PDB file of C-alpha atoms in Angstrom:
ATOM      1  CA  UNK A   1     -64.646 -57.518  61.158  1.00  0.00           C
ATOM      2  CA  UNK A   2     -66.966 -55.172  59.438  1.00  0.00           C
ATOM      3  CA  UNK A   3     -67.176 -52.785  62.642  1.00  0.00           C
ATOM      4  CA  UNK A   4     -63.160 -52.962  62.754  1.00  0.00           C
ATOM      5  CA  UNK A   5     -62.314 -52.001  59.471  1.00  0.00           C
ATOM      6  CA  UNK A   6     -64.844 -48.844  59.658  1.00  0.00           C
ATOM      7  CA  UNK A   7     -63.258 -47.741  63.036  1.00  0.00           C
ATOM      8  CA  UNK A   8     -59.443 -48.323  61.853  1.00  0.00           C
ATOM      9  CA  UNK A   9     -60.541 -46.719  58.287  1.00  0.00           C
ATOM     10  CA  UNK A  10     -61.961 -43.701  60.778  1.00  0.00           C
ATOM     11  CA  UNK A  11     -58.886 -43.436  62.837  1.00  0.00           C
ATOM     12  CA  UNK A  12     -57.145 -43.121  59.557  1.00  0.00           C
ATOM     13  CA  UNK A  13     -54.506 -46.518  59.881  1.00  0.00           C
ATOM     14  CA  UNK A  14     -53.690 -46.922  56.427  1.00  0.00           C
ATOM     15  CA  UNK A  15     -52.159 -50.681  56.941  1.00  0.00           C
ATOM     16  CA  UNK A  16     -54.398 -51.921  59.672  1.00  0.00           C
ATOM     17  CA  UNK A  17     -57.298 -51.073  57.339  1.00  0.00           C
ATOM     18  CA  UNK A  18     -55.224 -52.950  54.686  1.00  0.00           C
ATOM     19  CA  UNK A  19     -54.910 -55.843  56.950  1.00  0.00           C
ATOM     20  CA  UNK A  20     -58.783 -55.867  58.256  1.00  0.00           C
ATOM     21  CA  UNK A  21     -59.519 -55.605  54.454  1.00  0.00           C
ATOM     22  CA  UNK A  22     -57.456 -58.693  53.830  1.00  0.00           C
ATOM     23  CA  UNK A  23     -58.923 -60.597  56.546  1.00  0.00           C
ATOM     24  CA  UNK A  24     -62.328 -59.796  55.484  1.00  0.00           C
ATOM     25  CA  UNK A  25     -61.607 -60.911  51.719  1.00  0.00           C
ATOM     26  CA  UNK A  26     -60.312 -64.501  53.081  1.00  0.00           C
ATOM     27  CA  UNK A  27     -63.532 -64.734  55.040  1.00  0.00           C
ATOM     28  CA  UNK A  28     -65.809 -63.791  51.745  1.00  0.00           C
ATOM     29  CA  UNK A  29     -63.860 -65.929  49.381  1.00  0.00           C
ATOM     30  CA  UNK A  30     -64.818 -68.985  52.110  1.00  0.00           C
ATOM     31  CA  UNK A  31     -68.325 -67.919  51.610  1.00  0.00           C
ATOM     32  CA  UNK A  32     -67.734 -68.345  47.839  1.00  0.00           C
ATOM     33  CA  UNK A  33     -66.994 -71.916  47.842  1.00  0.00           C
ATOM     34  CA  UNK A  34     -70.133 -73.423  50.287  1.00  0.00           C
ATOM     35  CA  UNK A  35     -72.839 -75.304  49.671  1.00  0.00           C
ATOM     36  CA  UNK A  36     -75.001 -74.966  52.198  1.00  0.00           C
ATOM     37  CA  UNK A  37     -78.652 -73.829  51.192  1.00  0.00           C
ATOM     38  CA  UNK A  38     -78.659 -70.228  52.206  1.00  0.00           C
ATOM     39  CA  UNK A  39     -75.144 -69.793  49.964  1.00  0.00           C
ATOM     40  CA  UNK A  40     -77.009 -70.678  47.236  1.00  0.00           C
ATOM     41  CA  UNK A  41     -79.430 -67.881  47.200  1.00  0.00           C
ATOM     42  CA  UNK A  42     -79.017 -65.345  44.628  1.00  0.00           C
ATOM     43  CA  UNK A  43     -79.290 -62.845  47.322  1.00  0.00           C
ATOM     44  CA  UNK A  44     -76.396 -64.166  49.481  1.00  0.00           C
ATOM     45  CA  UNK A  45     -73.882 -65.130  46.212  1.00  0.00           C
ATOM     46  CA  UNK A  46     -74.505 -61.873  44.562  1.00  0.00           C
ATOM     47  CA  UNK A  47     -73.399 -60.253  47.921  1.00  0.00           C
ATOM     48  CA  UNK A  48     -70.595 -62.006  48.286  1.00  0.00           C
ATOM     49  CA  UNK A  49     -69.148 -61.667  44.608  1.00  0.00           C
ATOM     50  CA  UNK A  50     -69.810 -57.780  45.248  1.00  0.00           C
ATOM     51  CA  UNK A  51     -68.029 -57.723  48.106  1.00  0.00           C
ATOM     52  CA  UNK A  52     -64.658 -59.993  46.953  1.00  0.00           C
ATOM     53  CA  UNK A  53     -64.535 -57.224  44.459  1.00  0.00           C
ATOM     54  CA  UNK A  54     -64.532 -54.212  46.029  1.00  0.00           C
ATOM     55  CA  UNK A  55     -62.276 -55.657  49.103  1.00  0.00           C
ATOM     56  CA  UNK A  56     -59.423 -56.785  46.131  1.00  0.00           C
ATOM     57  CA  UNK A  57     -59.892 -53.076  44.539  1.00  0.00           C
ATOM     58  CA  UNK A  58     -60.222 -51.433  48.269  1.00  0.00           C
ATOM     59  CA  UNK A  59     -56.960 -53.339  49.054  1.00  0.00           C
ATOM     60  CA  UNK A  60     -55.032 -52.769  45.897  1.00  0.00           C
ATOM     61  CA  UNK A  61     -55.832 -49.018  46.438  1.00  0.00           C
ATOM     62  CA  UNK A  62     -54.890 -49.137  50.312  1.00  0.00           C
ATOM     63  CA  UNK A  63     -51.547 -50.318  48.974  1.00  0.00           C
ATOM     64  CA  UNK A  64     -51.331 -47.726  46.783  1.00  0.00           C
ATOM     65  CA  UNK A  65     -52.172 -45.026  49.248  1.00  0.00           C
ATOM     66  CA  UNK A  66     -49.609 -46.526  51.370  1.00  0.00           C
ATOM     67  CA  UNK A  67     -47.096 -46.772  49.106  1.00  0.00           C
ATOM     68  CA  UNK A  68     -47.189 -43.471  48.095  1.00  0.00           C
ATOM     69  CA  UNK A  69     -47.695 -42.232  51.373  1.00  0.00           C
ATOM     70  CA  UNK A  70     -43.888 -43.824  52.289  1.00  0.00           C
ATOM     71  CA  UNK A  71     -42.103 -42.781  49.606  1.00  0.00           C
ATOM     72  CA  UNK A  72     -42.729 -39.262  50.098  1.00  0.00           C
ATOM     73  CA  UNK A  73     -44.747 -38.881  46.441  1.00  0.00           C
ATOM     74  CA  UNK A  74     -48.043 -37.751  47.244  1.00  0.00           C
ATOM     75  CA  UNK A  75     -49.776 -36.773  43.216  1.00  0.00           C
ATOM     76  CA  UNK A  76     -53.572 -36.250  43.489  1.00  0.00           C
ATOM     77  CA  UNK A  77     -54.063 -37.775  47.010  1.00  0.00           C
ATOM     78  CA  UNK A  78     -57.504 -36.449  46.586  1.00  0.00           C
ATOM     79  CA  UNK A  79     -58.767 -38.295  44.128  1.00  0.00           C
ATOM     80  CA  UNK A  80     -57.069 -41.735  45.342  1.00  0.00           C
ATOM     81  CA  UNK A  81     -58.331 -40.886  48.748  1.00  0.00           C
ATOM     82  CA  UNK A  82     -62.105 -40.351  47.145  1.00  0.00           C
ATOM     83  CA  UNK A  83     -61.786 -43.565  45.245  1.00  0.00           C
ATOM     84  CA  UNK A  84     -60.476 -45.599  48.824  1.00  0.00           C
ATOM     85  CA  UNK A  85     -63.576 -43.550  50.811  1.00  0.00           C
ATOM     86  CA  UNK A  86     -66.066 -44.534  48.297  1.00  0.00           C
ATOM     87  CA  UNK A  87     -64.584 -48.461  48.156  1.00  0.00           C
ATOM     88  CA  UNK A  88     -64.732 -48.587  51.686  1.00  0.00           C
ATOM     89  CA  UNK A  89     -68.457 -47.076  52.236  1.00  0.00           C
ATOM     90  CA  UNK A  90     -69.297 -49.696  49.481  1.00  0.00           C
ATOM     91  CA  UNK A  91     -67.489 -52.355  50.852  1.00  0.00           C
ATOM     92  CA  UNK A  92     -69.262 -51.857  54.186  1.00  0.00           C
ATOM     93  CA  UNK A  93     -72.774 -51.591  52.764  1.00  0.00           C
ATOM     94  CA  UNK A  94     -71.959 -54.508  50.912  1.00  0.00           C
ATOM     95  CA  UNK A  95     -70.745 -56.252  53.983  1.00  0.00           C
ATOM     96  CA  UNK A  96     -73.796 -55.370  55.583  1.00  0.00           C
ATOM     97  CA  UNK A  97     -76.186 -56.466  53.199  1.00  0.00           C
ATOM     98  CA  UNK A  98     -74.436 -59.988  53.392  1.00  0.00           C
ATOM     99  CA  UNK A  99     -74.780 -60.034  57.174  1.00  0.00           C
ATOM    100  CA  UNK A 100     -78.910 -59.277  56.411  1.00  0.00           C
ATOM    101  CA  UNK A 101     -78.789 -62.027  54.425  1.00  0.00           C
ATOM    102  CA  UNK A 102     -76.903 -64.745  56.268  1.00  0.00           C
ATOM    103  CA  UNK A 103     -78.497 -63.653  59.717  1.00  0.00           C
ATOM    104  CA  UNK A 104     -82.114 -61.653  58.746  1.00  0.00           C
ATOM    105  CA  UNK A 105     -81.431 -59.045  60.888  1.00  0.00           C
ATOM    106  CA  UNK A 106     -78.111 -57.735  59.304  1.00  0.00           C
ATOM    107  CA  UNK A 107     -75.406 -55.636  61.560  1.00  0.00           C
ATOM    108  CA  UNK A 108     -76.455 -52.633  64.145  1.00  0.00           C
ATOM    109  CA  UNK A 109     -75.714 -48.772  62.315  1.00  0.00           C
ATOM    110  CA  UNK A 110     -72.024 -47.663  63.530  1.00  0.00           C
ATOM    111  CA  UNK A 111     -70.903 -46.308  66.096  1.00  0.00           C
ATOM    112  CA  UNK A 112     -72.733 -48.668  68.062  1.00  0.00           C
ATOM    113  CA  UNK A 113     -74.627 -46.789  70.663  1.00  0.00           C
ATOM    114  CA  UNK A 114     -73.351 -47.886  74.429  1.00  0.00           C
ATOM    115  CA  UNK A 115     -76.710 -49.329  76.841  1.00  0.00           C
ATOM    116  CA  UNK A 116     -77.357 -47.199  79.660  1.00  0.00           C
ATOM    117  CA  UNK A 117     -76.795 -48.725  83.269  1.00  0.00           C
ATOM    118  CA  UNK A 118     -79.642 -48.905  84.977  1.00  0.00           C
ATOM    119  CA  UNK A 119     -79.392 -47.155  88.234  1.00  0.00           C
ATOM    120  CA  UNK A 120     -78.268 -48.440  91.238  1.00  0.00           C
ATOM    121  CA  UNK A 121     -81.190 -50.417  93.612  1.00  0.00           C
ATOM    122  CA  UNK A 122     -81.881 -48.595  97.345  1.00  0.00           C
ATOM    123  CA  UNK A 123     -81.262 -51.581  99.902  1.00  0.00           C
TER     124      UNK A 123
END
């Protein structure tokens, strides 16, 4: 979910970043109410309150951006495009250190590089 959002937030689709961003805050608010062992680490909880709160603010401004975006009333779309930019990059680092924590080995740097084939074997 974490490698969708960053490539629809790339391609610039306003709502399917809004939607990824929703789906992602459903999934983090889970992780708020478990009580398994590794949700009670500090490092895990404080990860996912972090990240609840940026993907409500990253959402609320996504509708925002949207919003204005429709109705044909763009103000300072620089400075509400900074603020979604730097909720997003926070959201996603945020995201990632949760996956470190949950899984020790956290989520690959995007893009994802593509493995090379190996060639083809002489009969």
């Amino acid at each position: 979910m974490r490698d969708q959002l960053a490539v629809k937030a790339d391609q610039g689709k306003l709502n399917s970043a809004q939607q990824a961003t929703q789906e992602i805050n459903g999934v983090v608010e889970s992780l708020q109410n478990r009580s398994e062992p590794w949700a009670a680490r500090s490092e895990v909880s404080s990860r996912v309150d972090s990240s609840v709160d940026l993907s409500v603010r990253l959402d609320t401004k996504l509708g925002e951006l949207i919003e204005a975006n429709v109705s044909g009333q763009l103000p300072d779309t620089g400075s509400l495009l900074t603020t979604v930019n730097d909720l997003l990059q926070s959201l996603l680092t945020q995201l990632s250190g949760l996956l470190d924590g949950l899984l020790g080995g956290g989520a690959p740097p995007l893009p994802i590089p593509e493995p090379e084939v190996p060639p083809v074997p002489v009969p």
